[in-house]
Short mmCIF file of C-alpha atoms in Angstrom, two decimals:
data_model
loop_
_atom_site.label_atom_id
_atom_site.label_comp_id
_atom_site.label_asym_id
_atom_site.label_seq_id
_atom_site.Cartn_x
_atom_site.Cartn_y
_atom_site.Cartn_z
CA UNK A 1 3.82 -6.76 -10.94
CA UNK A 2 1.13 -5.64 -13.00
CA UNK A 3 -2.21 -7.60 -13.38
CA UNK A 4 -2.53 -8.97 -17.03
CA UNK A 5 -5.21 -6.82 -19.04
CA UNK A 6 -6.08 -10.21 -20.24
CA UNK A 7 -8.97 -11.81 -18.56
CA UNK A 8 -10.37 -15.87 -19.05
CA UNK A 9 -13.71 -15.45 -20.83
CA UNK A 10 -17.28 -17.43 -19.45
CA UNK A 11 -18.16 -20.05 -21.10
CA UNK A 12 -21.92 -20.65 -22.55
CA UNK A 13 -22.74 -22.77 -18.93
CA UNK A 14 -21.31 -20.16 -16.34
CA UNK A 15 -17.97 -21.85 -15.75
CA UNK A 16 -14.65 -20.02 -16.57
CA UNK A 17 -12.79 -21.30 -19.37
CA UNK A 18 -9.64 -22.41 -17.36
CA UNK A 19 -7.95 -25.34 -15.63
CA UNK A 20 -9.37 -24.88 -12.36
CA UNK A 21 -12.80 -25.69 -10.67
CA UNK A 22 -16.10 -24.42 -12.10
CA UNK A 23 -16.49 -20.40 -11.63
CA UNK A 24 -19.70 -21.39 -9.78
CA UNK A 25 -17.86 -23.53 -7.54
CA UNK A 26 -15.54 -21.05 -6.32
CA UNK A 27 -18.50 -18.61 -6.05
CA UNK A 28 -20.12 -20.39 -3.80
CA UNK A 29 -16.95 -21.32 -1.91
CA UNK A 30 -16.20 -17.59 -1.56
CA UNK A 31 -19.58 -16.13 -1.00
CA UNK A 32 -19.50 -18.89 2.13
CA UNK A 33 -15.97 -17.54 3.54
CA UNK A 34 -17.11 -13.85 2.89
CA UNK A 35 -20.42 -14.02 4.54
CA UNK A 36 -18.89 -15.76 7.43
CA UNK A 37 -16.05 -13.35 7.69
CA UNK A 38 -19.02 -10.07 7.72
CA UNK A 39 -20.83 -11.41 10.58
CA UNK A 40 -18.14 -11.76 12.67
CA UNK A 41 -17.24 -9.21 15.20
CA UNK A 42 -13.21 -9.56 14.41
CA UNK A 43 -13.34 -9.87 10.60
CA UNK A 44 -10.45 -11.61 8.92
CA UNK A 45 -10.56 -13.08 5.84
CA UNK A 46 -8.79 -16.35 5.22
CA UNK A 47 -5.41 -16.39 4.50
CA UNK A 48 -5.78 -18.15 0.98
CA UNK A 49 -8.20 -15.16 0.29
CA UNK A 50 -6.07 -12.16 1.35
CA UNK A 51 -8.81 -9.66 1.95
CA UNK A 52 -10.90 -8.50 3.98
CA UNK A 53 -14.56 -7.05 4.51
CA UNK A 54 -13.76 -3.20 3.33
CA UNK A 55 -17.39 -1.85 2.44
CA UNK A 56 -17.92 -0.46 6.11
CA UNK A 57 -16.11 1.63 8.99
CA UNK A 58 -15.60 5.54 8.35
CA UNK A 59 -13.66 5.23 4.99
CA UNK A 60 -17.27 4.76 3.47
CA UNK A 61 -18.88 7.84 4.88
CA UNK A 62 -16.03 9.83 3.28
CA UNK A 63 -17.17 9.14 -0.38
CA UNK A 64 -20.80 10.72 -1.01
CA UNK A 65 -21.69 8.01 -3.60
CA UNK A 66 -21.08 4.96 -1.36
CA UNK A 67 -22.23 5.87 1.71
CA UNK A 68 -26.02 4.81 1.76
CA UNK A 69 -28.61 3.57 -0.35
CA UNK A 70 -31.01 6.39 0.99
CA UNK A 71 -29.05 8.98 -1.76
CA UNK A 72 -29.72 6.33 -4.16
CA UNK A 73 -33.23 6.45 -4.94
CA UNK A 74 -34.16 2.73 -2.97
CA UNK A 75 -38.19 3.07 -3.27
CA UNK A 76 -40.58 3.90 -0.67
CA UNK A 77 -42.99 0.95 -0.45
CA UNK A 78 -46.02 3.62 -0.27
CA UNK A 79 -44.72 5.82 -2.66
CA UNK A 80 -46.25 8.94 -1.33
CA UNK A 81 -49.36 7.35 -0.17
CA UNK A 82 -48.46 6.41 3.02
CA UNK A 83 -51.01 8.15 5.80
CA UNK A 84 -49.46 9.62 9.13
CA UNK A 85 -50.48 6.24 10.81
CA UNK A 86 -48.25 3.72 8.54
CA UNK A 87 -45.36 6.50 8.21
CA UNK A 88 -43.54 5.51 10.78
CA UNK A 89 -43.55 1.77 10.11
CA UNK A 90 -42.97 2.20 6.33
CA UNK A 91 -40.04 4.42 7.28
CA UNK A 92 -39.05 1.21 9.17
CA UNK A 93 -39.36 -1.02 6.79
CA UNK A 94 -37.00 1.55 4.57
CA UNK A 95 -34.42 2.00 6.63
CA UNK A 96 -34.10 -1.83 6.74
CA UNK A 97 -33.94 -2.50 3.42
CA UNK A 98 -31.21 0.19 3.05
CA UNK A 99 -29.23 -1.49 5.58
CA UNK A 100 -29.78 -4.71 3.83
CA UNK A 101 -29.09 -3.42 0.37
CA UNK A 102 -25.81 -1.59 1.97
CA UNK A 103 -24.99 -5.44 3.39
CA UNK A 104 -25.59 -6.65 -0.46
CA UNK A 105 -22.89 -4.01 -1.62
CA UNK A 106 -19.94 -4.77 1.29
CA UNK A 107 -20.37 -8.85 0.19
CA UNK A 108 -20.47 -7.96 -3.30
CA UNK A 109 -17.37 -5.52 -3.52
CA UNK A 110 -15.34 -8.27 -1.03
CA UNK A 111 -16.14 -10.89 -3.41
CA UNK A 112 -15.19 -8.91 -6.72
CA UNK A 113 -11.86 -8.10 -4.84
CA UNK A 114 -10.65 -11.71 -4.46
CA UNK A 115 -11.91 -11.79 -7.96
CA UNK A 116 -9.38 -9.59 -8.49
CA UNK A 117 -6.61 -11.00 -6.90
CA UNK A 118 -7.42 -14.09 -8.87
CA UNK A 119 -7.39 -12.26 -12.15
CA UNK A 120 -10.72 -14.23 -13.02
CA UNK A 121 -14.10 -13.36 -14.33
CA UNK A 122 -17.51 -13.19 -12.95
CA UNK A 123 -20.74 -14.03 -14.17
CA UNK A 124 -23.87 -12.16 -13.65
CA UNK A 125 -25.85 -15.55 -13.13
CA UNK A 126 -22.99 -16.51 -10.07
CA UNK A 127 -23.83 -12.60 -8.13
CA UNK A 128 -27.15 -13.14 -8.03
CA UNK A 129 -26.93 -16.77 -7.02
CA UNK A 130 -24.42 -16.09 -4.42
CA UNK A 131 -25.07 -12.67 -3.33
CA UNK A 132 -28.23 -11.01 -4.46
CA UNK A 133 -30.38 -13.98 -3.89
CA UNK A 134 -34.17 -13.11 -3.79
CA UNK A 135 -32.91 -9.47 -4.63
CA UNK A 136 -32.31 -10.18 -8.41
CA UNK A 137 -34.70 -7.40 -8.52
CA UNK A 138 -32.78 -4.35 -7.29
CA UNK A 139 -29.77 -6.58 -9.25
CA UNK A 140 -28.88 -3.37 -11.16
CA UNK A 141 -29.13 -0.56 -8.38
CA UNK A 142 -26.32 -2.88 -6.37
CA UNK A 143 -23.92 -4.12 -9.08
CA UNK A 144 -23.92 -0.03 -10.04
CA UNK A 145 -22.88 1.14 -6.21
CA UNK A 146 -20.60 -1.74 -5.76
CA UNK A 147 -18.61 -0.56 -8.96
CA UNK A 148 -18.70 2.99 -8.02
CA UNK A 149 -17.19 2.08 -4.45
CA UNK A 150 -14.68 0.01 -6.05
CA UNK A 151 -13.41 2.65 -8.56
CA UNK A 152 -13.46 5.44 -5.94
CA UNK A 153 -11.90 3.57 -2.69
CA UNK A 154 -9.41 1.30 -4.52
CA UNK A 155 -9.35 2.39 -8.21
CA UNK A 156 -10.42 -0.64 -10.28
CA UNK A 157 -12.86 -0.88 -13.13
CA UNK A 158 -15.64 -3.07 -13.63
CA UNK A 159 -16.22 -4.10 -17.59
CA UNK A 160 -18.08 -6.76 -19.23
CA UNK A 161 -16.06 -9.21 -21.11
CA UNK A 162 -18.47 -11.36 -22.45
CA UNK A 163 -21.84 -9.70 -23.47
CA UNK A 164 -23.92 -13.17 -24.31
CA UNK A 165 -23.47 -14.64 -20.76
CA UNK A 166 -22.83 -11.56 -19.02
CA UNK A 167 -19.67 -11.86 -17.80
CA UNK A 168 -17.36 -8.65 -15.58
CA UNK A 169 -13.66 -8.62 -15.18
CA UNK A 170 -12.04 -6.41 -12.60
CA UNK A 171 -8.96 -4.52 -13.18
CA UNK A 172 -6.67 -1.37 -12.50
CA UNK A 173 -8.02 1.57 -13.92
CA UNK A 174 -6.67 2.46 -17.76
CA UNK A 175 -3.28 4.36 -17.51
CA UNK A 176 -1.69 2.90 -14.44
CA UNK A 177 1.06 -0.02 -13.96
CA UNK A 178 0.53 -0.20 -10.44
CA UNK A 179 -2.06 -1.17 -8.12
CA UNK A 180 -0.26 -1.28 -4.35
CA UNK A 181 -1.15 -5.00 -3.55
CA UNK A 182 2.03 -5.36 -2.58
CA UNK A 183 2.37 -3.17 -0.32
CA UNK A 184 0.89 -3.47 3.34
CA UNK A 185 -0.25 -6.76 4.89
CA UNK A 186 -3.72 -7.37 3.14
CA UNK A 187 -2.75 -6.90 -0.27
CA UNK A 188 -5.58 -4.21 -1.14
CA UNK A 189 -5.49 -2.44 -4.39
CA UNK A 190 -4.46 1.19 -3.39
CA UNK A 191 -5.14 2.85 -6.82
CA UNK A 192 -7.70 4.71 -5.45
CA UNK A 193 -6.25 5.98 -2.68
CA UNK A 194 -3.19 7.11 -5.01
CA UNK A 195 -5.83 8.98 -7.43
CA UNK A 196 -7.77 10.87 -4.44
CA UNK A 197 -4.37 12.40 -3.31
CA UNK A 198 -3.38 13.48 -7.03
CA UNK A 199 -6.91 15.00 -7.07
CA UNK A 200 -6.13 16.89 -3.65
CA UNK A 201 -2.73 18.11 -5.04
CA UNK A 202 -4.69 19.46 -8.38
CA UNK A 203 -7.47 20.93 -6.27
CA UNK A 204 -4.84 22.83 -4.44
CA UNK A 205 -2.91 24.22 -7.29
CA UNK A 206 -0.39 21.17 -7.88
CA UNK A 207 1.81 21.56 -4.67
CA UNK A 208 -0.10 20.62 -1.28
CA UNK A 209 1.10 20.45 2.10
CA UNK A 210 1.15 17.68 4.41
CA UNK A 211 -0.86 19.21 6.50
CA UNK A 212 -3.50 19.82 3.77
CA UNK A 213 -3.61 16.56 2.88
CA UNK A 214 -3.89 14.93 6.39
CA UNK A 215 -7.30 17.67 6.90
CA UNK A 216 -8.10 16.09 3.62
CA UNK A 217 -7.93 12.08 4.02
CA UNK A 218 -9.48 12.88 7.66
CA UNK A 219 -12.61 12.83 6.02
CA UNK A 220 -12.70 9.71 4.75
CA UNK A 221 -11.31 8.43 8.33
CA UNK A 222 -7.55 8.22 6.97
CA UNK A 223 -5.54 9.60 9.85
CA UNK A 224 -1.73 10.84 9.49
CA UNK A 225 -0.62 8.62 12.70
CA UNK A 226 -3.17 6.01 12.85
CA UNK A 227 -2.84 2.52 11.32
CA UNK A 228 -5.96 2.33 9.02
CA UNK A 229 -7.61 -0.85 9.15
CA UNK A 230 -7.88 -1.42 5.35
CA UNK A 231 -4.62 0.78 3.84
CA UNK A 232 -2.41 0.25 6.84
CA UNK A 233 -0.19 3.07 7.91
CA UNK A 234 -1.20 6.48 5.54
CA UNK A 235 1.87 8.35 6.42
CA UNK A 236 4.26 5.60 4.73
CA UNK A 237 2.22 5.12 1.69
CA UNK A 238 2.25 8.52 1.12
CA UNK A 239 5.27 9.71 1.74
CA UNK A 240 7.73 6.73 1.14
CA UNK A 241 5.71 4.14 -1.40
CA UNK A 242 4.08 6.38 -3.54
CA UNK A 243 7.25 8.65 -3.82
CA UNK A 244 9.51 5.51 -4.34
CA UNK A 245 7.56 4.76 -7.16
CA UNK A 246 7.87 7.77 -8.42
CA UNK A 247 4.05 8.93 -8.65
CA UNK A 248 4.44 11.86 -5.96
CA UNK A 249 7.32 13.99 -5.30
CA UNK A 250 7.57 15.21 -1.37
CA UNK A 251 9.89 18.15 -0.62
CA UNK A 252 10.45 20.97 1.59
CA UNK A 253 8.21 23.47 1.38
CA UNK A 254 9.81 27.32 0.31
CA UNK A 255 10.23 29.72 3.29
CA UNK A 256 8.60 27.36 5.68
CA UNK A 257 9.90 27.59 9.43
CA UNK A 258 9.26 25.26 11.02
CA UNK A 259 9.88 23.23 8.27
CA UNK A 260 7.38 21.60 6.49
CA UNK A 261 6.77 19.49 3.53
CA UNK A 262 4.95 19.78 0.86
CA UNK A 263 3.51 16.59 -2.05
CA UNK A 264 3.53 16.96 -5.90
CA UNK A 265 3.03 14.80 -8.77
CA UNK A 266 5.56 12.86 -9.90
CA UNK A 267 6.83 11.90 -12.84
CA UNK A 268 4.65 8.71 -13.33
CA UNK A 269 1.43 10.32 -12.06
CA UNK A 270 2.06 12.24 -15.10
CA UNK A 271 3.04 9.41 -17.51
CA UNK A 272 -0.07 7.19 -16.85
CA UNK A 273 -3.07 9.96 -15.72
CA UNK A 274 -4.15 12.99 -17.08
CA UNK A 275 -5.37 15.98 -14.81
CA UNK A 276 -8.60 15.52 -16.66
CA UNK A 277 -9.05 11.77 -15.47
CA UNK A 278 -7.86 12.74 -12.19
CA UNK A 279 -10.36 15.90 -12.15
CA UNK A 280 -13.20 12.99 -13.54
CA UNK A 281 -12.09 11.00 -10.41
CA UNK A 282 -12.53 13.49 -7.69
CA UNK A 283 -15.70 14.66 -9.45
CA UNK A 284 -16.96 11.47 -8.14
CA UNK A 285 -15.68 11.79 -5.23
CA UNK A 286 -17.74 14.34 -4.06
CA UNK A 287 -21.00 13.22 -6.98
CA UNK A 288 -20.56 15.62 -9.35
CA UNK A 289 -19.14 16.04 -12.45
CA UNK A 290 -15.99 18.13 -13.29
CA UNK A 291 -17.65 21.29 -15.14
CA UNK A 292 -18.69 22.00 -11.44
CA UNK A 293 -14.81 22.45 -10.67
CA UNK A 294 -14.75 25.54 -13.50
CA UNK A 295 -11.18 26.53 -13.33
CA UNK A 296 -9.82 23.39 -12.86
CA UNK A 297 -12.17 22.10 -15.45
CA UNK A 298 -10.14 24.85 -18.05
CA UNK A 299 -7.01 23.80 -16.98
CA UNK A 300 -7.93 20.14 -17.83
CA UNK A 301 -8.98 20.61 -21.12
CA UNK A 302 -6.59 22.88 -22.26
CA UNK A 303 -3.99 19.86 -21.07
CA UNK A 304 -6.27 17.29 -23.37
CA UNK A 305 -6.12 19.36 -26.20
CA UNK A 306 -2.50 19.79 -25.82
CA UNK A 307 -1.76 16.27 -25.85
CA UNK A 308 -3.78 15.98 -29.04
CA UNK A 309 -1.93 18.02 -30.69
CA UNK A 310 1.31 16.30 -29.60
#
């Protein structure tokens, strides 16, 4: 079932608009159970929460743009000044506060997923209270890398729903009917997931093999016959949940011996994404933009100009 696109507005003192407790209330009250659940060693979210810490582990490293604030322009304390004898402690000093920033982004995406699941807003006013804290400074450079990680690992936008008090509502990106929560035990939004492999099969000429893909997702620490610890098991969302509904297509490939098989889009990849969103998607991916991609680029825009004309 499909969230609503509908989302409860914030009201003019920071609480939601709805019949349950205050928005700053449940904040708190999940900014506790979240910062508990990343300093443990075993991290499992409650069960009334359904997720769990996702913004670390090897899935991270595999997307340029959320791997670490040192690509993301965190300031050196000495800008440039620094002499040969404070270099090495300012360096320090650096590499902690990217660490800490990165800590900033894991709580912040976990929280904006149960969010999510709730179909509720946020308020700026409860991230900083709950998560940024003494931070509110570098406010901007975290709430911008926590909404790139969450469109590129799990496919869900970030908008602002109320401009006055600043208020974000999460959702499925534009197009889709389907966001995978249902599938697997942790309920996580798998949008993303299904839009990287649609980018691979583009990238590839619109039929890829198996084995392509698998050399692919390795990357990003997805393995073909290893339960991951945020998607579950790869091989059956690929090749059973995303075919049964109907947004890949797997088949034999021609003339292969041994046999192999080979993915395609399917006929709702088609009805609810565009090669040119898809190409937009992958572009960051790898941060870039999709010019850089020329050919596939052409292709894209000679589908967009097609569909204007339809």
């Amino acid at each position: 079932m499909p969230h609503d696109k509908e989302h409860p507005q914030c009201s003019h003192d920071g609480d939601l608009q709805h019949g349950h407790e205050p928005q700053g209330q449940e904040a708190a009250q999940v900014s506790q159970a979240v910062e508990e659940t990343l300093s443990s060693p075993n991290p499992v979210m409650p069960s009334n929460m359904q997720v769990v810490p996702v913004a670390t582990g090897p899935i991270i490293a595999g997307f340029p743009h959320c791997a670490s604030f040192s690509s993301t322009g965190v300031p050196s304390p000495c800008e440039g000044q620094c002499d040969d004898s404070s270099s090495s402690k300012e360096e320090a000093n650096r590499s902690a506060l990217e660490a800490l920033l990165d800590k900033k982004v894991s709580f912040l995406m976990n929280i904006l997923l149960v969010y999510y699941h709730r179909k509720e807003s946020i308020s700026k006013a409860d991230m900083v209270k709950f998560v940024i804290r003494e931070h509110e400074a570098l406010y901007s450079s975290i709430f911008r890398k926590t909404c790139r990680c969450l469109e590129v690992i799990f496919g869900l936008e970030v908008k602002e729903v109320d401009a006055t008090n600043h208020c974000y509502a999460i959702s499925m990106k534009e197009g889709f009917t389907y966001d995978g929560i249902h599938c697997g035990e942790l309920g996580i939004p798998k949008i993303g997931l299904l839009m990287f492999v649609l980018g691979v099969i583009f990238m590839k000429g619109h039929r890829a093999t198996e084995e392509h893909i698998w050399e692919v997702m390795k990357q990003t620490g997805i393995c073909c016959h290893r339960k991951h610890f945020i998607f579950g098991d790869p091989k059956q969302l690929f090749t059973q949940e995303f075919v049964k509904e109907r947004y890949l297509v797997c088949q034999k490939g021609p003339d292969s011996d041994p046999e192999k098989y080979e993915l395609l889009w399917g006929p709702r990849a088609y009805a609810e994404t565009t090669k040119m969103k898809v190409l937009e998607f992958m572009a960051k991916v790898h941060g870039t933009d999709p010019p850089a991609f020329p050919s596939l680029y052409e292709e894209a825009q000679l589908e967009e100009q097609e569909r204007a004309h339809t």
